[in-house]
PDB file of C-alpha atoms and ligand atoms in Angstrom:
ATOM      1  CA  UNK A 599       1.668  -6.986   4.578  1.00  0.00           C
ATOM      2  CA  UNK A 600       1.983  -3.563   3.001  1.00  0.00           C
ATOM      3  CA  UNK A 601       5.175  -2.682   1.119  1.00  0.00           C
ATOM      4  CA  UNK A 602       7.570  -0.111   2.504  1.00  0.00           C
ATOM      5  CA  UNK A 603       8.284   2.448  -0.213  1.00  0.00           C
ATOM      6  CA  UNK A 604      11.315   4.737  -0.165  1.00  0.00           C
ATOM      7  CA  UNK A 605      11.219   7.938  -2.197  1.00  0.00           C
ATOM      8  CA  UNK A 606      13.714  10.781  -2.507  1.00  0.00           C
ATOM      9  CA  UNK A 607      16.227  12.504  -4.713  1.00  0.00           C
ATOM     10  CA  UNK A 608      19.058  10.729  -6.540  1.00  0.00           C
ATOM     11  CA  UNK A 609      21.774   9.814  -4.070  1.00  0.00           C
ATOM     12  CA  UNK A 610      19.548  10.096  -1.002  1.00  0.00           C
ATOM     13  CA  UNK A 611      20.399   6.519  -0.002  1.00  0.00           C
ATOM     14  CA  UNK A 612      17.153   4.742  -0.928  1.00  0.00           C
ATOM     15  CA  UNK A 613      18.931   1.551  -1.986  1.00  0.00           C
ATOM     16  CA  UNK A 614      21.357   1.356   0.964  1.00  0.00           C
ATOM     17  CA  UNK A 615      18.651   2.181   3.497  1.00  0.00           C
ATOM     18  CA  UNK A 616      16.313  -0.243   1.702  1.00  0.00           C
ATOM     19  CA  UNK A 617      18.842  -3.064   2.004  1.00  0.00           C
ATOM     20  CA  UNK A 618      19.205  -2.536   5.769  1.00  0.00           C
ATOM     21  CA  UNK A 619      15.455  -2.242   6.171  1.00  0.00           C
ATOM     22  CA  UNK A 620      14.877  -5.481   4.283  1.00  0.00           C
ATOM     23  CA  UNK A 621      17.294  -7.264   6.607  1.00  0.00           C
ATOM     24  CA  UNK A 622      15.633  -5.834   9.706  1.00  0.00           C
ATOM     25  CA  UNK A 623      12.101  -6.616   8.580  1.00  0.00           C
ATOM     26  CA  UNK A 624      12.880 -10.004   6.963  1.00  0.00           C
ATOM     27  CA  UNK A 625      11.630  -8.658   3.651  1.00  0.00           C
ATOM     28  CA  UNK A 626      13.227  -8.473   0.222  1.00  0.00           C
ATOM     29  CA  UNK A 627      14.414  -5.260  -1.398  1.00  0.00           C
ATOM     30  CA  UNK A 628      13.176  -4.377  -4.885  1.00  0.00           C
ATOM     31  CA  UNK A 629      14.969  -1.503  -6.549  1.00  0.00           C
ATOM     32  CA  UNK A 630      12.869  -0.080  -9.398  1.00  0.00           C
ATOM     33  CA  UNK A 631      15.889   1.066 -11.459  1.00  0.00           C
ATOM     34  CA  UNK A 632      17.418  -2.426 -11.214  1.00  0.00           C
ATOM     35  CA  UNK A 633      14.121  -4.074 -12.178  1.00  0.00           C
ATOM     36  CA  UNK A 634      13.816  -1.824 -15.225  1.00  0.00           C
ATOM     37  CA  UNK A 635      17.439  -2.438 -16.232  1.00  0.00           C
ATOM     38  CA  UNK A 636      17.000  -6.203 -15.915  1.00  0.00           C
ATOM     39  CA  UNK A 637      13.804  -6.201 -17.947  1.00  0.00           C
ATOM     40  CA  UNK A 638      15.066  -3.976 -20.719  1.00  0.00           C
ATOM     41  CA  UNK A 639      18.560  -5.511 -20.777  1.00  0.00           C
ATOM     42  CA  UNK A 640      19.949  -1.967 -20.781  1.00  0.00           C
ATOM     43  CA  UNK A 641      21.339   0.490 -18.273  1.00  0.00           C
ATOM     44  CA  UNK A 642      19.259   3.518 -17.247  1.00  0.00           C
ATOM     45  CA  UNK A 643      21.591   5.756 -19.270  1.00  0.00           C
ATOM     46  CA  UNK A 644      21.082   3.553 -22.371  1.00  0.00           C
ATOM     47  CA  UNK A 645      17.294   3.611 -21.873  1.00  0.00           C
ATOM     48  CA  UNK A 646      17.347   7.424 -21.708  1.00  0.00           C
ATOM     49  CA  UNK A 647      19.430   7.438 -24.913  1.00  0.00           C
ATOM     50  CA  UNK A 648      17.078   5.137 -26.789  1.00  0.00           C
ATOM     51  CA  UNK A 649      13.578   6.167 -25.634  1.00  0.00           C
ATOM     52  CA  UNK A 650      14.249   9.467 -23.880  1.00  0.00           C
ATOM     53  CA  UNK A 651      13.079  10.520 -20.445  1.00  0.00           C
ATOM     54  CA  UNK A 652       9.400  10.296 -21.451  1.00  0.00           C
ATOM     55  CA  UNK A 653       9.893   6.676 -22.557  1.00  0.00           C
ATOM     56  CA  UNK A 654      11.600   5.884 -19.261  1.00  0.00           C
ATOM     57  CA  UNK A 655       8.690   7.437 -17.313  1.00  0.00           C
ATOM     58  CA  UNK A 656       6.241   5.253 -19.244  1.00  0.00           C
ATOM     59  CA  UNK A 657       8.200   2.142 -18.247  1.00  0.00           C
ATOM     60  CA  UNK A 658       8.189   3.365 -14.641  1.00  0.00           C
ATOM     61  CA  UNK A 659       4.395   3.741 -14.684  1.00  0.00           C
ATOM     62  CA  UNK A 660       3.996   0.199 -16.083  1.00  0.00           C
ATOM     63  CA  UNK A 661       6.231  -1.056 -13.289  1.00  0.00           C
ATOM     64  CA  UNK A 662       4.139   0.755 -10.651  1.00  0.00           C
ATOM     65  CA  UNK A 663       1.027  -0.928 -12.015  1.00  0.00           C
ATOM     66  CA  UNK A 664       2.671  -4.355 -11.963  1.00  0.00           C
ATOM     67  CA  UNK A 665       4.193  -3.939  -8.490  1.00  0.00           C
ATOM     68  CA  UNK A 666       0.948  -2.676  -6.979  1.00  0.00           C
ATOM     69  CA  UNK A 667      -0.911  -5.734  -8.275  1.00  0.00           C
ATOM     70  CA  UNK A 668       1.718  -8.368  -7.588  1.00  0.00           C
ATOM     71  CA  UNK A 669       4.039  -7.458  -4.737  1.00  0.00           C
ATOM     72  CA  UNK A 670       3.452  -7.429  -0.981  1.00  0.00           C
ATOM     73  CA  UNK A 671       5.724  -7.389   2.049  1.00  0.00           C
ATOM     74  CA  UNK A 672       8.709  -5.952   0.166  1.00  0.00           C
ATOM     75  CA  UNK A 673      10.868  -2.885   0.547  1.00  0.00           C
ATOM     76  CA  UNK A 674      10.646  -0.865  -2.672  1.00  0.00           C
ATOM     77  CA  UNK A 675      13.420   1.641  -3.423  1.00  0.00           C
ATOM     78  CA  UNK A 676      12.086   3.925  -6.161  1.00  0.00           C
ATOM     79  CA  UNK A 677      14.055   5.853  -8.778  1.00  0.00           C
ATOM     80  CA  UNK A 678      14.276   9.536  -7.838  1.00  0.00           C
ATOM     81  CA  UNK A 679      11.698  10.699 -10.386  1.00  0.00           C
ATOM     82  CA  UNK A 680       9.211   7.853 -10.064  1.00  0.00           C
ATOM     83  CA  UNK A 681       7.159   9.476  -7.301  1.00  0.00           C
ATOM     84  CA  UNK A 682       7.365  12.882  -8.987  1.00  0.00           C
ATOM     85  CA  UNK A 683       5.826  11.912 -12.316  1.00  0.00           C
ATOM     86  CA  UNK A 684       3.573   9.079 -11.164  1.00  0.00           C
ATOM     87  CA  UNK A 685       1.244   8.306  -8.327  1.00  0.00           C
ATOM     88  CA  UNK A 686       3.028   5.760  -6.144  1.00  0.00           C
ATOM     89  CA  UNK A 687       0.435   5.661  -3.376  1.00  0.00           C
ATOM     90  CA  UNK A 688      -0.813   2.233  -4.508  1.00  0.00           C
ATOM     91  CA  UNK A 689       2.621   0.752  -3.787  1.00  0.00           C
ATOM     92  CA  UNK A 690       2.537   0.909   0.014  1.00  0.00           C
ATOM     93  CA  UNK A 691       3.589   3.052   2.926  1.00  0.00           C
ATOM     94  CA  UNK A 692       5.721   5.927   1.679  1.00  0.00           C
ATOM     95  CA  UNK A 693       8.841   7.273   3.389  1.00  0.00           C
ATOM     96  CA  UNK A 694      10.737  10.259   2.016  1.00  0.00           C
ATOM     97  CA  UNK A 695      14.461  10.289   2.722  1.00  0.00           C
ATOM     98  CA  UNK A 696      15.162  13.976   3.119  1.00  0.00           C
ATOM     99  CA  UNK A 697      18.801  14.825   2.596  1.00  0.00           C
ATOM    100  CA  UNK A 698      20.521  18.108   1.695  1.00  0.00           C
ATOM    101  CA  UNK A 699      21.872  18.668  -1.803  1.00  0.00           C
ATOM    102  CA  UNK A 700      25.348  19.238  -0.343  1.00  0.00           C
ATOM    103  CA  UNK A 701      25.299  15.797   1.249  1.00  0.00           C
ATOM    104  CA  UNK A 702      24.215  14.227  -2.012  1.00  0.00           C
ATOM    105  CA  UNK A 703      27.164  15.847  -3.793  1.00  0.00           C
ATOM    106  CA  UNK A 704      29.503  14.480  -1.128  1.00  0.00           C
ATOM    107  CA  UNK A 705      28.114  10.978  -1.622  1.00  0.00           C
ATOM    108  CA  UNK A 706      28.008  10.622  -5.380  1.00  0.00           C
ATOM    109  CA  UNK A 707      31.360   9.990  -7.024  1.00  0.00           C
ATOM    110  CA  UNK A 708      31.920  10.308 -10.781  1.00  0.00           C
ATOM    111  CA  UNK A 709      30.915   6.665 -11.445  1.00  0.00           C
ATOM    112  CA  UNK A 710      27.610   7.149  -9.628  1.00  0.00           C
ATOM    113  CA  UNK A 711      26.973  10.452 -11.432  1.00  0.00           C
ATOM    114  CA  UNK A 712      27.640   8.832 -14.837  1.00  0.00           C
ATOM    115  CA  UNK A 713      24.832   6.333 -14.171  1.00  0.00           C
ATOM    116  CA  UNK A 714      22.335   9.194 -13.743  1.00  0.00           C
ATOM    117  CA  UNK A 715      21.493  11.147 -16.924  1.00  0.00           C
ATOM    118  CA  UNK A 716      19.705  13.878 -14.936  1.00  0.00           C
ATOM    119  CA  UNK A 717      22.755  14.513 -12.751  1.00  0.00           C
ATOM    120  CA  UNK A 718      25.256  15.319 -15.487  1.00  0.00           C
ATOM    121  CA  UNK A 719      24.928  19.069 -15.020  1.00  0.00           C
ATOM    122  CA  UNK A 720      25.240  19.958 -11.355  1.00  0.00           C
ATOM    123  CA  UNK A 721      23.372  23.283 -11.627  1.00  0.00           C
ATOM    124  CA  UNK A 722      20.491  21.569 -13.402  1.00  0.00           C
ATOM    125  CA  UNK A 723      20.495  18.841 -10.750  1.00  0.00           C
ATOM    126  CA  UNK A 724      20.348  21.451  -7.964  1.00  0.00           C
ATOM    127  CA  UNK A 725      17.425  23.158  -9.713  1.00  0.00           C
ATOM    128  CA  UNK A 726      15.626  19.830 -10.031  1.00  0.00           C
ATOM    129  CA  UNK A 727      16.305  19.106  -6.344  1.00  0.00           C
ATOM    130  CA  UNK A 728      14.756  22.435  -5.316  1.00  0.00           C
ATOM    131  CA  UNK A 729      11.735  21.929  -7.546  1.00  0.00           C
ATOM    132  CA  UNK A 730      11.094  18.420  -6.292  1.00  0.00           C
ATOM    133  CA  UNK A 731      11.446  18.869  -2.528  1.00  0.00           C
ATOM    134  CA  UNK A 732       7.869  20.001  -1.926  1.00  0.00           C
ATOM    135  CA  UNK A 733       6.515  17.247  -4.156  1.00  0.00           C
ATOM    136  CA  UNK A 734       8.339  14.494  -2.243  1.00  0.00           C
ATOM    137  CA  UNK A 735       7.057  15.974   0.993  1.00  0.00           C
ATOM    138  CA  UNK A 736       3.473  16.029  -0.242  1.00  0.00           C
ATOM    139  CA  UNK A 737       3.622  12.390  -1.366  1.00  0.00           C
ATOM    140  CA  UNK A 738       5.141  10.937   1.797  1.00  0.00           C
ATOM    141  CA  UNK A 739       3.355   9.609   4.842  1.00  0.00           C
ATOM    142  CA  UNK A 740       6.595   9.929   6.806  1.00  0.00           C
ATOM    143  CA  UNK A 741       9.546  12.253   6.360  1.00  0.00           C
ATOM    144  CA  UNK A 742      12.867  10.832   7.496  1.00  0.00           C
ATOM    145  CA  UNK A 743      15.526  13.479   8.123  1.00  0.00           C
ATOM    146  CA  UNK A 744      18.829  11.865   7.273  1.00  0.00           C
ATOM    147  CA  UNK A 745      21.337  14.312   8.743  1.00  0.00           C
ATOM    148  CA  UNK A 746      24.629  12.435   8.761  1.00  0.00           C
ATOM    149  CA  UNK A 747      23.150   9.240  10.130  1.00  0.00           C
ATOM    150  CA  UNK A 748      24.169   5.855   8.748  1.00  0.00           C
ATOM    151  CA  UNK A 749      21.914   3.773   6.503  1.00  0.00           C
ATOM    152  CA  UNK A 750      21.382   1.231   9.283  1.00  0.00           C
ATOM    153  CA  UNK A 751      20.415   3.970  11.757  1.00  0.00           C
ATOM    154  CA  UNK A 752      17.856   5.388   9.315  1.00  0.00           C
ATOM    155  CA  UNK A 753      16.532   1.905   8.600  1.00  0.00           C
ATOM    156  CA  UNK A 754      16.033   1.338  12.346  1.00  0.00           C
ATOM    157  CA  UNK A 755      14.094   4.623  12.585  1.00  0.00           C
ATOM    158  CA  UNK A 756      11.780   3.575   9.745  1.00  0.00           C
ATOM    159  CA  UNK A 757      11.395   0.113  11.244  1.00  0.00           C
ATOM    160  CA  UNK A 758      10.283   1.675  14.525  1.00  0.00           C
ATOM    161  CA  UNK A 759       7.617   3.730  12.732  1.00  0.00           C
ATOM    162  CA  UNK A 760       6.285   0.583  11.117  1.00  0.00           C
ATOM    163  CA  UNK A 761       6.208  -1.354  14.369  1.00  0.00           C
ATOM    164  CA  UNK A 762       4.354   1.554  16.040  1.00  0.00           C
ATOM    165  CA  UNK A 763       1.825   1.650  13.194  1.00  0.00           C
ATOM    166  CA  UNK A 764       1.166  -2.074  13.624  1.00  0.00           C
ATOM    167  CA  UNK A 765       0.499  -1.621  17.330  1.00  0.00           C
ATOM    168  CA  UNK A 766      -2.037   1.097  16.551  1.00  0.00           C
ATOM    169  CA  UNK A 767      -3.911  -1.206  14.195  1.00  0.00           C
ATOM    170  CA  UNK A 768      -4.190  -4.212  16.541  1.00  0.00           C
TER     171      UNK A 768
HETATM  172  C1  S3P B2131      16.077   9.634 -11.754  1.00  0.00           C
HETATM  173  C2  S3P B2131      16.687   8.943 -10.746  1.00  0.00           C
HETATM  174  C3  S3P B2131      17.436   7.690 -10.959  1.00  0.00           C
HETATM  175  C4  S3P B2131      16.902   6.977 -12.209  1.00  0.00           C
HETATM  176  C5  S3P B2131      16.907   7.901 -13.381  1.00  0.00           C
HETATM  177  C6  S3P B2131      16.046   9.151 -13.160  1.00  0.00           C
HETATM  178  C7  S3P B2131      15.377  10.907 -11.434  1.00  0.00           C
HETATM  179  O1  S3P B2131      17.319   6.837  -9.833  1.00  0.00           O
HETATM  180  O2  S3P B2131      15.612   6.478 -11.991  1.00  0.00           O
HETATM  181  O3  S3P B2131      18.233   8.252 -13.660  1.00  0.00           O
HETATM  182  O4  S3P B2131      14.566  11.394 -12.253  1.00  0.00           O
HETATM  183  O5  S3P B2131      15.596  11.430 -10.311  1.00  0.00           O
HETATM  184  P1  S3P B2131      18.099   7.084  -8.420  1.00  0.00           P
HETATM  185  O6  S3P B2131      17.214   7.965  -7.587  1.00  0.00           O
HETATM  186  O7  S3P B2131      18.231   5.719  -7.855  1.00  0.00           O
HETATM  187  O8  S3P B2131      19.388   7.718  -8.732  1.00  0.00           O
END
């Protein structure tokens, strides 16, 4: 069974939606940031400090290679830049969680912002958001408009898409 892959900007809810989706689909959630942190024994912020963003992107591309060869039937929540700098199409069926920048600001408190080196400067983050939007859209098979819907509601929407896809195949 193909993996379900969630892409989108920092704070777009990939992990929370992924958790609900895993429950619904009796799959397990793999969060790429968590996997990298576990493997390196460091937080994302510490990895950026020691090897820089380019080093972090290299680790992400190694993880994509490993996941695409070893993991099936999972929900994969990707870090916000993973699908921008790497080709994630080998990972599975890609869903972009499209959420406005204003909503992201509302969601992320100072603790969540501190975990994300590329979110320290809000104007820079907004610029990055605007630059990336089109790229996320071009990489996704499905675009999921979040509005103000809950994570479980969004997960149900994605689950329905997947069930419909299955019916088309058989
Ligand atoms: C990043 C997003 C983060 C994390 C890293 C870089 C990005 O993940 O991978 O800080 O480039 O957008 P989240 O999307 O889970 O915040």
